[in-house]
Coordinates of C-alpha atoms in Angstrom, one line a residue:
M697 CA -88.7 -7.6 21.7
F698 CA -88.9 -10.1 18.9
A699 CA -88.2 -13.3 21.0
R700 CA -91.7 -14.6 21.2
S701 CA -94.6 -14.7 18.7
A702 CA -95.2 -12.0 16.2
A703 CA -98.4 -11.1 18.0
R704 CA -96.5 -10.7 21.3
S705 CA -93.9 -8.7 19.5
L706 CA -96.4 -6.3 18.1
T707 CA -97.9 -5.9 21.6
S708 CA -94.5 -5.1 23.0
Q709 CA -93.8 -2.7 20.2
S710 CA -97.1 -0.9 20.8
R711 CA -95.9 -0.4 24.4
L712 CA -92.7 1.2 23.1
F713 CA -94.6 3.2 20.5
S714 CA -97.9 4.0 22.2
T715 CA -100.4 5.7 20.0
T716 CA -102.4 8.6 21.3
A717 CA -104.5 11.2 19.3
A718 CA -103.1 11.9 15.9
R719 CA -101.2 15.1 15.4
L720 CA -98.5 16.3 12.9
T721 CA -95.0 15.8 14.3
K722 CA -91.9 16.4 12.4
V723 CA -88.8 14.8 13.9
A724 CA -85.2 15.3 12.8
V725 CA -82.3 13.0 13.5
L726 CA -78.9 14.8 13.4
G727 CA -76.3 12.2 12.9
A728 CA -78.6 9.8 11.0
G729 CA -75.7 8.0 9.1
G730 CA -73.9 6.7 12.2
G731 CA -74.0 3.6 14.3
I732 CA -76.8 4.9 16.5
G733 CA -78.4 7.2 13.9
Q734 CA -79.3 4.5 11.4
P735 CA -81.1 2.1 13.7
L736 CA -82.7 5.1 15.5
S737 CA -84.0 6.4 12.2
L738 CA -85.5 2.9 11.5
L739 CA -87.2 2.7 14.9
L740 CA -88.6 6.3 14.6
K741 CA -90.0 5.4 11.1
S742 CA -91.9 2.6 13.0
D743 CA -93.3 5.1 15.5
P744 CA -96.9 6.1 14.5
L745 CA -96.5 9.4 16.3
V746 CA -93.8 10.5 13.9
T747 CA -95.5 11.9 10.7
S748 CA -92.3 13.3 9.1
L749 CA -88.7 12.2 9.6
S750 CA -85.9 14.5 8.6
L751 CA -82.5 12.7 8.4
Y752 CA -79.2 14.7 8.4
D753 CA -75.5 13.8 8.7
I754 CA -72.2 15.0 7.2
R755 CA -72.3 11.8 5.1
G756 CA -74.7 9.1 4.2
A757 CA -78.0 10.6 5.3
P758 CA -79.7 10.7 1.9
G759 CA -78.9 6.9 1.5
V760 CA -80.3 6.1 4.9
A761 CA -83.4 8.1 4.2
A762 CA -83.9 6.3 0.9
D763 CA -83.6 2.9 2.6
V764 CA -85.8 3.7 5.6
S765 CA -88.4 5.4 3.4
H766 CA -89.4 2.1 2.0
V767 CA -90.7 0.9 5.3
D768 CA -94.5 0.6 5.1
T769 CA -95.5 3.1 7.8
G770 CA -97.2 6.4 7.2
S771 CA -94.4 8.9 7.9
E772 CA -92.6 10.7 5.2
V773 CA -88.8 10.5 5.2
N774 CA -86.3 13.0 3.7
G775 CA -82.5 12.9 3.8
Y776 CA -80.2 15.9 3.8
A777 CA -76.5 16.2 2.8
A778 CA -73.8 18.0 4.9
D779 CA -74.6 21.4 3.5
K780 CA -78.4 21.2 4.0
L781 CA -78.6 21.4 7.8
D782 CA -80.9 24.4 7.9
E783 CA -83.3 22.7 5.4
A784 CA -83.3 19.6 7.6
L785 CA -84.4 21.6 10.6
E786 CA -87.2 23.6 8.9
G787 CA -90.5 23.1 10.7
V788 CA -89.1 20.5 13.1
E789 CA -90.7 20.0 16.5
V790 CA -88.4 17.4 17.9
V791 CA -84.6 17.1 17.2
V792 CA -82.7 14.0 18.3
I793 CA -78.9 14.3 18.3
P794 CA -76.8 11.1 18.2
A795 CA -74.1 12.9 16.1
G796 CA -70.4 12.7 17.0
V797 CA -67.8 10.0 17.4
P798 CA -68.8 6.8 19.2
R799 CA -67.7 5.9 22.7
K800 CA -64.8 3.6 22.1
M801 CA -63.0 5.1 25.1
T802 CA -64.0 7.0 28.3
R803 CA -66.8 9.6 27.8
D804 CA -64.4 12.3 28.9
D805 CA -62.0 11.4 26.0
L806 CA -64.9 12.2 23.6
F807 CA -65.3 15.7 24.8
N808 CA -63.2 17.8 22.5
T809 CA -64.6 16.3 19.3
N810 CA -68.2 16.0 20.3
A811 CA -68.4 19.3 22.1
S812 CA -67.8 21.2 18.9
I813 CA -70.2 19.1 16.9
V814 CA -73.0 19.5 19.4
R815 CA -72.4 23.3 19.8
D816 CA -72.6 23.8 16.0
L817 CA -75.8 21.8 15.7
A818 CA -77.3 23.6 18.7
S819 CA -76.5 26.9 17.0
A820 CA -78.3 25.8 13.9
I821 CA -81.3 24.7 15.9
G822 CA -81.4 28.1 17.7
R823 CA -81.4 29.8 14.3
V824 CA -83.8 27.7 12.4
A825 CA -86.0 25.8 14.9
P826 CA -85.7 27.8 18.2
S827 CA -88.9 26.2 19.6
A828 CA -87.9 22.6 19.0
H829 CA -87.5 20.1 21.7
V830 CA -83.9 18.9 21.7
L831 CA -83.0 15.4 22.7
V832 CA -79.2 14.9 23.3
I833 CA -77.7 11.4 22.9
S834 CA -74.1 12.5 21.9
N835 CA -71.7 11.8 24.7
P836 CA -70.6 12.9 27.2
V837 CA -74.2 13.8 28.0
N838 CA -73.3 15.3 31.3
S839 CA -71.4 18.0 29.4
T840 CA -73.2 18.1 26.0
V841 CA -76.6 19.0 27.5
P842 CA -75.1 22.1 29.2
I843 CA -73.4 22.9 25.9
V844 CA -76.8 22.8 24.1
A845 CA -78.4 24.8 26.8
S846 CA -75.7 27.5 26.9
T847 CA -75.5 27.7 23.1
L848 CA -79.3 28.3 22.9
A849 CA -79.1 30.8 25.8
K850 CA -76.5 32.7 23.8
A851 CA -78.9 32.9 20.9
G852 CA -81.6 34.1 23.3
V853 CA -83.9 31.1 22.7
Y854 CA -83.2 28.6 25.5
N855 CA -86.2 27.0 27.1
P856 CA -85.2 24.6 29.9
A857 CA -88.5 22.7 29.4
R858 CA -87.3 21.7 25.9
V859 CA -83.8 20.4 26.3
F860 CA -83.3 16.7 27.4
G861 CA -80.3 14.4 27.9
V862 CA -81.4 10.9 27.0
T863 CA -80.4 8.7 29.9
T864 CA -82.9 6.0 29.0
L865 CA -80.2 3.4 28.2
D866 CA -79.3 3.4 31.9
V867 CA -83.0 2.8 32.8
V868 CA -83.2 0.0 30.2
R869 CA -80.1 -1.7 31.4
A870 CA -81.2 -1.4 35.1
A871 CA -84.5 -3.1 34.3
R872 CA -82.9 -5.8 32.2
F873 CA -80.1 -6.6 34.6
T874 CA -82.3 -6.5 37.7
A875 CA -84.9 -8.7 36.1
G876 CA -82.2 -11.2 35.3
I877 CA -81.2 -11.5 38.9
A878 CA -84.8 -11.5 40.2
G879 CA -86.0 -14.0 37.6
V880 CA -88.8 -11.8 36.3
S881 CA -89.7 -9.9 33.1
P882 CA -87.9 -6.5 32.7
A883 CA -91.4 -5.0 32.4
E884 CA -92.0 -6.1 36.0
A885 CA -88.7 -4.5 37.3
P886 CA -88.7 -0.9 36.4
I887 CA -85.8 1.0 38.0
T888 CA -85.5 4.7 38.5
V889 CA -82.0 5.8 37.6
V890 CA -80.9 9.3 38.6
G891 CA -77.9 11.6 38.5
G892 CA -76.0 11.7 35.3
H893 CA -75.1 9.5 32.3
S894 CA -71.6 8.2 33.0
G895 CA -69.9 5.9 35.4
A896 CA -70.2 6.9 39.0
T897 CA -72.8 9.7 38.2
I898 CA -75.3 7.0 37.3
V899 CA -77.3 6.2 40.5
P900 CA -79.9 3.4 40.3
L901 CA -82.5 3.6 43.0
L902 CA -82.9 -0.2 43.5
S903 CA -84.4 0.3 47.0
Q904 CA -87.5 1.8 45.4
S905 CA -88.1 -1.2 43.3
T906 CA -90.1 -4.3 44.4
H907 CA -87.6 -6.6 42.8
G908 CA -84.5 -4.5 43.4
K909 CA -84.8 -3.7 47.1
G910 CA -84.0 -7.3 48.1
I911 CA -80.7 -7.4 46.3
K912 CA -77.9 -7.0 48.8
G913 CA -74.2 -7.5 49.4
E914 CA -71.9 -8.5 46.6
V915 CA -74.7 -9.1 44.2
Y916 CA -75.9 -5.5 44.8
D917 CA -72.4 -4.1 44.3
K918 CA -71.9 -6.0 41.0
L919 CA -75.4 -5.0 39.7
V920 CA -74.7 -1.3 40.4
H921 CA -71.3 -1.5 38.7
R922 CA -72.8 -3.3 35.7
I923 CA -75.6 -0.6 35.4
Q924 CA -72.9 2.2 35.7
F925 CA -70.4 0.7 33.3
G926 CA -72.6 -1.4 31.0
G927 CA -71.2 0.6 28.1
D928 CA -67.7 -0.6 28.8
E929 CA -69.0 -4.2 28.6
V930 CA -70.2 -3.6 25.0
V931 CA -67.0 -1.8 23.9
K932 CA -65.0 -4.8 25.2
A933 CA -67.3 -7.3 23.5
K934 CA -66.8 -5.4 20.2
D935 CA -63.0 -5.5 20.7
G936 CA -62.9 -1.8 20.8
A937 CA -64.3 -1.4 17.4
G938 CA -67.6 0.0 18.5
S939 CA -69.9 1.0 21.4
A940 CA -73.5 0.5 22.5
T941 CA -75.2 1.6 19.3
L942 CA -78.2 -0.7 18.9
S943 CA -79.3 -0.6 22.6
M944 CA -78.8 3.2 22.5
A945 CA -80.9 3.5 19.4
Y946 CA -83.7 1.5 21.2
A947 CA -83.4 3.7 24.2
G948 CA -83.4 6.9 22.1
A949 CA -86.5 5.8 20.3
K950 CA -88.2 4.8 23.5
F951 CA -87.6 8.2 25.1
T952 CA -88.6 10.1 21.9
N953 CA -91.9 8.2 21.9
A954 CA -92.4 9.1 25.6
L955 CA -91.9 12.8 24.7
L956 CA -94.2 12.6 21.7
R957 CA -96.9 11.0 23.9
G958 CA -96.5 13.9 26.4
L959 CA -96.6 16.5 23.6
N960 CA -99.8 14.8 22.3
G961 CA -101.4 15.5 25.7
E962 CA -101.2 12.0 27.2
K963 CA -101.1 12.3 31.0
G964 CA -98.9 10.5 33.4
V965 CA -95.9 10.0 31.1
V966 CA -93.0 9.9 33.6
T967 CA -89.4 8.8 32.9
P968 CA -85.9 9.7 34.0
T969 CA -84.1 12.3 31.8
F970 CA -81.2 14.7 32.3
V971 CA -82.7 18.3 32.4
E972 CA -82.2 21.6 34.1
S973 CA -83.3 20.8 37.6
P974 CA -83.8 22.5 41.0
L975 CA -83.0 19.3 42.9
Y976 CA -79.3 20.0 43.6
K977 CA -79.1 23.6 42.4
D978 CA -78.2 24.7 45.9
Q979 CA -75.0 22.7 45.4
G980 CA -74.2 24.4 42.1
I981 CA -75.5 21.5 40.0
D982 CA -77.9 22.9 37.4
F983 CA -78.7 19.7 35.5
F984 CA -79.8 16.4 37.0
S985 CA -81.5 13.3 35.8
S986 CA -84.6 12.2 37.8
N987 CA -88.2 11.2 37.1
V988 CA -89.7 13.9 34.9
E989 CA -93.3 14.2 33.8
L990 CA -93.5 15.0 30.1
G991 CA -96.4 17.0 28.7
V992 CA -97.5 19.5 26.1
N993 CA -94.7 21.9 27.1
G994 CA -92.0 19.3 27.3
V995 CA -90.9 19.2 31.0
E996 CA -94.1 19.5 33.0
K997 CA -92.9 18.4 36.5
I998 CA -89.6 17.3 38.0
H999 CA -90.2 14.7 40.7
P1000 CA -88.3 14.5 44.0
L1001 CA -86.0 11.5 44.5
G1002 CA -87.9 10.1 47.4
Q1003 CA -86.3 8.1 50.2
L1004 CA -82.7 6.8 49.5
S1005 CA -81.1 3.8 51.1
A1006 CA -77.7 4.2 52.9
E1007 CA -76.0 2.6 49.9
E1008 CA -77.7 5.0 47.5
E1009 CA -76.7 8.0 49.7
K1010 CA -73.1 6.8 49.3
L1011 CA -73.6 6.5 45.5
M1012 CA -75.0 10.1 45.5
E1013 CA -71.9 11.3 47.4
A1014 CA -69.7 10.0 44.6
C1015 CA -72.1 11.2 41.9
L1016 CA -72.5 14.9 42.7
P1017 CA -68.9 16.3 42.6
E1018 CA -68.2 14.4 39.4
L1019 CA -71.4 15.6 37.8
K1020 CA -70.7 19.2 38.8
K1021 CA -67.3 19.1 37.1
N1022 CA -68.9 17.6 33.9
I1023 CA -71.5 20.3 33.8
E1024 CA -69.0 23.1 34.4
K1025 CA -66.8 21.7 31.7
G1026 CA -69.7 22.0 29.2
R1027 CA -70.6 25.5 30.2
A1028 CA -67.0 26.6 30.1
F1029 CA -66.6 25.3 26.6
V1030 CA -69.4 27.5 25.3
E1031 CA -68.2 30.5 27.2
S1032 CA -64.7 30.2 25.7
S1033 CA -65.8 29.5 22.1

């Protein structure tokens, strides 16, 4: 975003952080002291649609808040220590959750630790901010989103239009990698990515893209694999010492801005996100990522997938059983806890 001139950079940023009619929006980041949480907090401080930023973590959040608060944008920033979760959530309209341990291994290996963290945060949201929109970044998203939904349902406050799994990094990677092959700008190569948010559950619909539909054979196979397993590429490059934190923060901020624009009443805000969905409910799959129109109520419309190529049909065959298992694992965790 900062590769060209400062003016071009600001133009690009205004695309990421589009400004619609002003309204008061308080956003909380739960896990603000971590590798994703810190850059995410900085990016949200730069978003003109965020008027108040509430940063929470079990350690480090007040320091992050003090640092970020010096950025010369209009939003107010407050940091909350480990025992101040309820205070951090008071009056919040949007909650973004990057909390948990980073993905230094397979997403499934993260489950036991992150499941408990996400469940406890969702319980607090249900108690203090039951009408908030909840954006889940913590992996494994295919399981943590059902955990949030089931936890809020237990509290009697679950609204399926207000719980989102942030799959935007898959969309960002798909556009970037496809553009590299096609020799165009990523802005010219948007790719709809559906399914889930791990490995084989990630299904890029390249056939529906002007620049993606011509990619075939081995190049296609390698591109799909790179989109599905791009996180492994980052873990390896960091020698196992970290995961995709900066690109995930960018993607998280991008999706948060899209939701805020929708909540502001902007029309035509459509992006893939992992939500409760009717698309494969007849196969026992309650959650699915597809193009979703975001609006004043959160989820306004879930779009159908459209025509799939033969290759995408095969990818979907691999996606669905794995996704179903991931969802069931999340639900079972809440039921047994």
